[in-house]
Short mmCIF file of C-alpha atoms and ligand atoms in Angstrom, two decimals:
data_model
loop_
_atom_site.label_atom_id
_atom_site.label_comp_id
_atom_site.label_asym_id
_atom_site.label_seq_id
_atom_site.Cartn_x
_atom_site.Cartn_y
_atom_site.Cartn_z
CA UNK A 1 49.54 143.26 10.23
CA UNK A 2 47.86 144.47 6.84
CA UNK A 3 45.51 147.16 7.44
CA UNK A 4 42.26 145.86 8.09
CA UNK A 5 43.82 142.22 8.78
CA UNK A 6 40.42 140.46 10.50
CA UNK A 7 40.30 139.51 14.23
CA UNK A 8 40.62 136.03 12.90
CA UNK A 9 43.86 136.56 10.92
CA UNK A 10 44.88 138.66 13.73
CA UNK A 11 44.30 135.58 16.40
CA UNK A 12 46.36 133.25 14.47
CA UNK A 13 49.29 135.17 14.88
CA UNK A 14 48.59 135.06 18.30
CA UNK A 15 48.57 131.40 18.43
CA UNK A 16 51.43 130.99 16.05
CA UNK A 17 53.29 133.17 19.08
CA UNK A 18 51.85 131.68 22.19
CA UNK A 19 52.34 127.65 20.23
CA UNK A 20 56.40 128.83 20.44
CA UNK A 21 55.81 129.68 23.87
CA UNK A 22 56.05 133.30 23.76
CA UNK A 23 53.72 136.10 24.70
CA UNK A 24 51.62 138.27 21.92
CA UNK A 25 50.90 141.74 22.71
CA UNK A 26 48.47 143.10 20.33
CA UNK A 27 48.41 146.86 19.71
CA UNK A 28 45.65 148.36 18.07
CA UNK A 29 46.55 151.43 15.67
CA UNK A 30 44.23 153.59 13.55
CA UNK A 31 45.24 151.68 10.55
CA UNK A 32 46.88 148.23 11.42
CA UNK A 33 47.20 146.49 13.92
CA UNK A 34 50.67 145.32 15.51
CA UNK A 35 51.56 142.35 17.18
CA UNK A 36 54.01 142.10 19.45
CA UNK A 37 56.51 139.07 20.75
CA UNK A 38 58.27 139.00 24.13
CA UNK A 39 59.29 135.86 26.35
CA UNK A 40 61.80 135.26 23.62
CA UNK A 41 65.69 134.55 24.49
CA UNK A 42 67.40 135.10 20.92
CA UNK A 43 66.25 136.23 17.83
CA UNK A 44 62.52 134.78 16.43
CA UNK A 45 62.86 133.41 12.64
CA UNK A 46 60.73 135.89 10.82
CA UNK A 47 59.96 132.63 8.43
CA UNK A 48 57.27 131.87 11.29
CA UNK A 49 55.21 134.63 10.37
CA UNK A 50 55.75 135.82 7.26
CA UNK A 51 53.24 133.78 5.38
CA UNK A 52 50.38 133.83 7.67
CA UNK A 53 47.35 135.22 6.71
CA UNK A 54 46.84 139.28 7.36
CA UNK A 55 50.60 139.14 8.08
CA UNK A 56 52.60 142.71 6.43
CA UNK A 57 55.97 141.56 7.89
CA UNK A 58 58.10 140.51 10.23
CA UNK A 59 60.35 143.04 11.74
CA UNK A 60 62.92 142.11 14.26
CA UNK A 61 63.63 144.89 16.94
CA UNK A 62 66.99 145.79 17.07
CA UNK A 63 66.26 147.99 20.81
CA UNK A 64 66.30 147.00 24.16
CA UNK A 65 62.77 147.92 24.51
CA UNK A 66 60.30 146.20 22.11
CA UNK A 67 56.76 147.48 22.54
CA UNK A 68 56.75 150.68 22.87
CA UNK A 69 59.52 151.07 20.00
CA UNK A 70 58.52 152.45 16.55
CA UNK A 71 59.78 149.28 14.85
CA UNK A 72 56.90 147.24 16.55
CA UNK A 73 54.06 149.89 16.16
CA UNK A 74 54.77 152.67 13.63
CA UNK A 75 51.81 154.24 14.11
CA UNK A 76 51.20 156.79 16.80
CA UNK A 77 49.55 155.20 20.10
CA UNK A 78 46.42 157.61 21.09
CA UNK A 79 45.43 156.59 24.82
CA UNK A 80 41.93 157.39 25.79
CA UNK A 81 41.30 159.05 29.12
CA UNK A 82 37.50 158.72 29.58
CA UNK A 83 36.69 159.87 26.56
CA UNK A 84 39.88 162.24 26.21
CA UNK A 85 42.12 161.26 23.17
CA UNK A 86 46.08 162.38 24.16
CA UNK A 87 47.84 162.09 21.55
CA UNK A 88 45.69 163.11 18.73
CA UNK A 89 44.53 166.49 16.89
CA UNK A 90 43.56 167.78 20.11
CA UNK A 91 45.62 169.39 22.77
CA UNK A 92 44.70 167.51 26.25
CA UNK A 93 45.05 169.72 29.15
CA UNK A 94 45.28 168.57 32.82
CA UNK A 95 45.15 170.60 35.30
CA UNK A 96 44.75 170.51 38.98
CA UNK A 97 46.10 171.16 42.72
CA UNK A 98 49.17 169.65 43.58
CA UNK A 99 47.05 167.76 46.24
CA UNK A 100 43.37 166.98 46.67
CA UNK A 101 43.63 169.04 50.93
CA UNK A 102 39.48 168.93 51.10
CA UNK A 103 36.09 168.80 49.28
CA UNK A 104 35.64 172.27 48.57
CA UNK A 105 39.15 173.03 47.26
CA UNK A 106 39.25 170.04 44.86
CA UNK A 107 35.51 171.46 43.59
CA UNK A 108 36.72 174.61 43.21
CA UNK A 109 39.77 173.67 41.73
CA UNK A 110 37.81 171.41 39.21
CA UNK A 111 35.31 174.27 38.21
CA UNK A 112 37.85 176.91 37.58
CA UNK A 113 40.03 174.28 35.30
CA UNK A 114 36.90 173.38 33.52
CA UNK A 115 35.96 176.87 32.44
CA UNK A 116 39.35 177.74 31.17
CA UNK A 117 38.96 174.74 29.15
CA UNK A 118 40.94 171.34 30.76
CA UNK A 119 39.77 167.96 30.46
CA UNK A 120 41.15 166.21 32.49
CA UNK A 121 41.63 166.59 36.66
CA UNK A 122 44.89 166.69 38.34
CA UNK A 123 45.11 165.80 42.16
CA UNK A 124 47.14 164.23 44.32
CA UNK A 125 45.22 161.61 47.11
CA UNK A 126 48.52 159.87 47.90
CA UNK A 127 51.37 162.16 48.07
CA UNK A 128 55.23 161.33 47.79
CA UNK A 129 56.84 164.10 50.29
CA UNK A 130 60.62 164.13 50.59
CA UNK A 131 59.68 164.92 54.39
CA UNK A 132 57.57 162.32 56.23
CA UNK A 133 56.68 165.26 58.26
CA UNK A 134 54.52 167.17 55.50
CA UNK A 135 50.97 166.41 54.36
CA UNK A 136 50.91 162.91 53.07
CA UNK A 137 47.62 163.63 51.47
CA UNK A 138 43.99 162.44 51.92
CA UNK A 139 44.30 158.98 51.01
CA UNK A 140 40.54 157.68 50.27
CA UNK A 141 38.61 160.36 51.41
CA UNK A 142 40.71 162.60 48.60
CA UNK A 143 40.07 159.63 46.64
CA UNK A 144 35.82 160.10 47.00
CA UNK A 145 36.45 163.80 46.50
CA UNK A 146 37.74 163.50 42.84
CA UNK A 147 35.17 161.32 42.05
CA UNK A 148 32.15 163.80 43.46
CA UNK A 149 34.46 166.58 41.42
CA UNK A 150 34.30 164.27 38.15
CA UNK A 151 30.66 163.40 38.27
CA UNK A 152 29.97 167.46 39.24
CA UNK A 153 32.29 168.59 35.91
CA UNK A 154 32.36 164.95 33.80
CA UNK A 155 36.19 165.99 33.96
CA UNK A 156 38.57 162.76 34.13
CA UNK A 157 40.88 162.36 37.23
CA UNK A 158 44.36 161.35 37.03
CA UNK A 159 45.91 160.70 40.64
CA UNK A 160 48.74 159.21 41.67
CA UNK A 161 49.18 155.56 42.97
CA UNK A 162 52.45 155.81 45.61
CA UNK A 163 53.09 152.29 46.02
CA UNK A 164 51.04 148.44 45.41
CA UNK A 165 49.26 148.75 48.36
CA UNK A 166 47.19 151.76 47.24
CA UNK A 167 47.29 150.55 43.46
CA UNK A 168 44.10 149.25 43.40
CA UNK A 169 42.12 151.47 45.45
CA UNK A 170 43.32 154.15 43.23
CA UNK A 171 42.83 152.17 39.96
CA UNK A 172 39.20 151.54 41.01
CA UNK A 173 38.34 155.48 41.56
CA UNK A 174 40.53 157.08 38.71
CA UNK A 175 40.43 157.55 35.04
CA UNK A 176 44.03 157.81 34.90
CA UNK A 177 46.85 156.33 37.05
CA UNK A 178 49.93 158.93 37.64
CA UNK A 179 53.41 156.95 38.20
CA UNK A 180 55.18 159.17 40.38
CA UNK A 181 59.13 160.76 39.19
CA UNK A 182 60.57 158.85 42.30
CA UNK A 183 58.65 155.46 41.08
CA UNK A 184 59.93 155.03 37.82
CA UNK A 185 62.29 152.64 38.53
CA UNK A 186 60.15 150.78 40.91
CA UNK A 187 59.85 147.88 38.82
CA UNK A 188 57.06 146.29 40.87
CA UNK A 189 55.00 148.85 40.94
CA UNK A 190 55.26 149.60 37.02
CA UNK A 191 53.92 145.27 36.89
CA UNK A 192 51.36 146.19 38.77
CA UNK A 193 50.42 149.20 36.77
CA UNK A 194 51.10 146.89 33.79
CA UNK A 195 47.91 144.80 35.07
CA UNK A 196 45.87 147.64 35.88
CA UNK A 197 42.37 148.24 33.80
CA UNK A 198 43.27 152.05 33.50
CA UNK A 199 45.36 154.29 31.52
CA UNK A 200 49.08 155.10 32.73
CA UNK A 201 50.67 158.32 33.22
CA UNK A 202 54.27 157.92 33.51
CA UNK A 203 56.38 160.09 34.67
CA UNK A 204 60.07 160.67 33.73
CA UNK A 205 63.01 160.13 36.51
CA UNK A 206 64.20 163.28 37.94
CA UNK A 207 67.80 161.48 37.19
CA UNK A 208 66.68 158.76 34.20
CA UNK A 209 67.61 158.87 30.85
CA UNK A 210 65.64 158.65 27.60
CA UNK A 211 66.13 155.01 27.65
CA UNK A 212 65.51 154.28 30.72
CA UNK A 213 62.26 156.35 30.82
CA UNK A 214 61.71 154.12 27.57
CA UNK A 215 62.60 150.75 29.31
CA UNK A 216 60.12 151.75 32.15
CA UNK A 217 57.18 152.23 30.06
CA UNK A 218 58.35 148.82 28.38
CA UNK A 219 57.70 146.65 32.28
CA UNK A 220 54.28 148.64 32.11
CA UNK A 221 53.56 147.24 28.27
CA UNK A 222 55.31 143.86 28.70
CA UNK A 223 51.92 143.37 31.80
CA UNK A 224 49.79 143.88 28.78
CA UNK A 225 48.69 147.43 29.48
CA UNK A 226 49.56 149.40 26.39
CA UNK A 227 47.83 152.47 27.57
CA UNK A 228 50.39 154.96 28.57
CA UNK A 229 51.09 158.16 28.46
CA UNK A 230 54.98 159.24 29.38
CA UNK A 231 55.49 162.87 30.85
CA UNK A 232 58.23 164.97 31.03
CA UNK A 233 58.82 166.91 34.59
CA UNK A 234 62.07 168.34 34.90
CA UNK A 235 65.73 166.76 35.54
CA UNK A 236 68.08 167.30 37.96
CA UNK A 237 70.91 169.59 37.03
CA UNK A 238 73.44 172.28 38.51
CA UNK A 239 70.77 175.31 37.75
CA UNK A 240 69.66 176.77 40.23
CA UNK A 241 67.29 179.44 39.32
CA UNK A 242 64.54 176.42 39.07
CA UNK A 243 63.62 173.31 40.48
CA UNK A 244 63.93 171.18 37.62
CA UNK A 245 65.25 171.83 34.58
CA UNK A 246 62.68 171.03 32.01
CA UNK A 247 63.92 169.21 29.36
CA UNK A 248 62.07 169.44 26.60
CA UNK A 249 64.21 168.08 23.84
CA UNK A 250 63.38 164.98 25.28
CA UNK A 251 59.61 165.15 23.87
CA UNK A 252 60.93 164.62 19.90
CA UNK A 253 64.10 162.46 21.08
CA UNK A 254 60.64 160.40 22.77
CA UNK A 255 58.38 160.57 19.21
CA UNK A 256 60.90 159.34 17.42
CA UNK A 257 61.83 156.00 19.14
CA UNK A 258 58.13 155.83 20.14
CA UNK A 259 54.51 155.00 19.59
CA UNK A 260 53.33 156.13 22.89
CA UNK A 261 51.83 160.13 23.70
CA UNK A 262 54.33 162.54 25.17
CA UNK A 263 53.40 165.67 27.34
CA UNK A 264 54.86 167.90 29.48
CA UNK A 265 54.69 168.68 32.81
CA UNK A 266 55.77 173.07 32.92
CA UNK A 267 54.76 172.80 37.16
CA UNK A 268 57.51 170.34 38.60
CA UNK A 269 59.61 170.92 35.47
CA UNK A 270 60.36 174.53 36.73
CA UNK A 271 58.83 174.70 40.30
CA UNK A 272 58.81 178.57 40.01
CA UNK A 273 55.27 179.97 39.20
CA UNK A 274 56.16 182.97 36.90
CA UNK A 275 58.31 180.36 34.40
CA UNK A 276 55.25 177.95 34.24
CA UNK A 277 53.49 179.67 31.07
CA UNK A 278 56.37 180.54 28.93
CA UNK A 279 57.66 176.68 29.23
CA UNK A 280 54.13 175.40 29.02
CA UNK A 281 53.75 177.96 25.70
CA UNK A 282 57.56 175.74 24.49
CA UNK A 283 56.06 172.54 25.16
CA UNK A 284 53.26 172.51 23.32
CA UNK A 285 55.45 174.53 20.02
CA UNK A 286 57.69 171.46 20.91
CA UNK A 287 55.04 169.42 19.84
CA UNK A 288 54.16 167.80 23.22
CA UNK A 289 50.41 165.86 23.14
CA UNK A 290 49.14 167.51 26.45
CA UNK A 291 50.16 169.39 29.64
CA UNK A 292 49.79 168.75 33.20
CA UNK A 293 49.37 171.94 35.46
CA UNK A 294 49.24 172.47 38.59
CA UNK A 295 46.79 174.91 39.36
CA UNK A 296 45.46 175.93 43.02
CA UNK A 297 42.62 178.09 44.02
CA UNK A 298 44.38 179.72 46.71
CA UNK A 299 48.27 179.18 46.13
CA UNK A 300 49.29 180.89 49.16
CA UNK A 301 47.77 178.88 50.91
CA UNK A 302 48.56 175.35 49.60
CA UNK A 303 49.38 172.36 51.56
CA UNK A 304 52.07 171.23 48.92
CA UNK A 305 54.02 172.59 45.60
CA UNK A 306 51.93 176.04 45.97
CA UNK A 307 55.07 178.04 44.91
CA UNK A 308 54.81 176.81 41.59
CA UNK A 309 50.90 176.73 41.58
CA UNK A 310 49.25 179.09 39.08
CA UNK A 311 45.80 181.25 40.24
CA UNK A 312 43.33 180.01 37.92
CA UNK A 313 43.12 182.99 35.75
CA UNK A 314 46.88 182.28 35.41
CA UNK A 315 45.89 179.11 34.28
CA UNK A 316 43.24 180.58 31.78
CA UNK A 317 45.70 182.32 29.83
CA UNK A 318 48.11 179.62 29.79
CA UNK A 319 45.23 177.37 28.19
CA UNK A 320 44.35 179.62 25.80
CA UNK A 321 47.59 180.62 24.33
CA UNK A 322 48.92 176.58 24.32
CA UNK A 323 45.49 176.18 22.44
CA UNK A 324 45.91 178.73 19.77
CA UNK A 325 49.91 177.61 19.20
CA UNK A 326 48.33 174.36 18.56
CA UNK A 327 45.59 175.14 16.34
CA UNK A 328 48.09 177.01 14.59
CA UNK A 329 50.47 174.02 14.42
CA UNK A 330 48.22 171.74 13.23
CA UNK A 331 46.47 174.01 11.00
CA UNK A 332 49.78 174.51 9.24
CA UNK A 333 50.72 170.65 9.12
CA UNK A 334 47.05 170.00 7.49
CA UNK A 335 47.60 172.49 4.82
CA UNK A 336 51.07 170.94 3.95
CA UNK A 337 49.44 167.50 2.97
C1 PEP B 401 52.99 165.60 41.35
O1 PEP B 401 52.50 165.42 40.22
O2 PEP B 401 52.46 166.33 42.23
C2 PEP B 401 54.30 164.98 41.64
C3 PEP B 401 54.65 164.62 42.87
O3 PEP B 401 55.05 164.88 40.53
P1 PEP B 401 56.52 164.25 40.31
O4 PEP B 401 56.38 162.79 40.60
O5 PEP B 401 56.82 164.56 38.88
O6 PEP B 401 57.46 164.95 41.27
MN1 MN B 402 53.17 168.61 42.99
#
């Protein structure tokens, strides 16, 4: 659409798309707004569109994803996590235990991430564990515990929703829904977090490729929720000397095909503690919206992913030197215009 096209321009495209018997997906941006058309089985005739009122032009996408392509919505996608903006000016920083074990480490956990400057609240209530034997996680009494850490710090939880049946308990007590590395390609799951009222965080394959990390994202927007975040975490590859191998090329290769915020996971995308701040320091020069860290108040101690769980002064220096590389960045990009 023009910029500034009204809401009533705006809703006769709609019904232009929904009288062909296709569905409109409208995307705000900062400028214009885009508008969307899936449901269709062959190409659209632009000649439908192109003289309606508030109407810039027709584009037909030429990828196998639609929505969250560039061609549909050039403008960057900024998703709000209560009250967070990722991917604008600001750097978002999440931070957190791997999982939420009791009341007093999640409070802890929350405080120190707070004072070193996060956001937003990482914790796991629901945890996928390649062993059925390990801690599974707290379930809705971890669930309770984020929420009495967010109302204590007004930081926003993100948590991770396993499977369907936990979707909406989760959706109701987070700010932030995390779509697990092993879920991506559990299309149902990515529907329902396509209907949820929350934010998305989705997290990349340990195996999947750009496109289909892209395509996944696209079942979450093709629901109708156009909130998500996608987050790099490390592929699988013949290295050795980490868990993952974090791929970070992957967060321009993401920006350019796409609208939607990209940041980077340094925990599970090197599982080693010692190589979490110099990758979290790449990411962000990479030009990555956010991080998500996994930080523990007692590593030694913790019930899952501990190894690769900074000590929160750890975590403090990490946060400040990703902040200053940004300010720099963007300090340099606004004297350039
Ligand atoms: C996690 O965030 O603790 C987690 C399990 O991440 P991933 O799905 O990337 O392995
Ligand atoms: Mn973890």
């Amino acid at each position: 659409m023009r910029a500034h096209a009204t809401e009533q321009e705006i809703a006769g495209v709609c019904e232009r798309i929904q009288g062909l018997g296709f569905r409109a997906h409208v995307m705000p941006g900062a400028e214009r707004a885009a508008i969307g058309i899936t449901g269709n089985h062959g190409p659209v005739p632009r000649s439908e569109f192109e003289d309606l009122p508030g109407v810039a032009e027709a584009i037909p996408v030429s990828k196998p994803y639609k929505l969250v392509s560039r061609e549909v919505k050039p403008d960057n996608t900024v998703v709000n996590v209560a009250g967070v903006l990722v991917g604008g000016d600001e750097l978002a920083l999440c931070a957190g235990p791997c999982s939420v074990e009791s009341r007093e480490q999640i409070l802890a956990s929350a405080r120190a991430v707070k004072s070193a400057g996060a956001q937003l609240l990482r914790g796991g209530a629901y945890k996928p564990r390649t062993s059925p034997y390990a801690f599974q996680g707290l379930g809705e009494e971890g669930l309770r515990y984020l929420v009495e850490a967010r109302e204590e710090t007004g930081l926003g939880i993100v948590t991770e929703a396993i499977d369907v049946e936990v979707f909406d308990l989760v959706e109701e007590h987070a700010d932030c829904i995390q779509i697990g590395a092993r879920n991506m390609q559990n299309f149902s799951l990515l529907r329902r977090a396509g209907r949820a009222r929350k934010p998305i965080l989705l997290k990349r394959g340990m195996s999947n490729t750009l496109e289909e990390f892209l395509m996944a994202a696209e079942y979450i927007l093709s629901e109708g929720n156009y909130q998500v975040i996608m987050c790099e975490r490390g592929v699988r590859t013949f290295a050795d000397h980490t868990r993952n191998t974090l791929d970070l090329s992957v967060v321009p290769a993401v920006q350019r095909l796409s609208h939607l915020p990209i940041i980077v996971d340094p925990s599970h995308g090197t599982g080693k503690r010692d190589k979490v701040h110099p990758m979290a320091l790449a990411a962000v020069a990479a030009g990555a919206s956010g991080l998500i860290v996994e930080v523990h108040p007692n590593p030694d101690k913790a019930l899952s992913d501990g190894f690769q769980s900074l000590y929160p002064h750890q975590f403090r220096e990490l946060a400040d030197e990703c902040r200053a590389i940004s300010e720099l960045l963007k300090s340099r990009r606004l004297a350039a215009v």
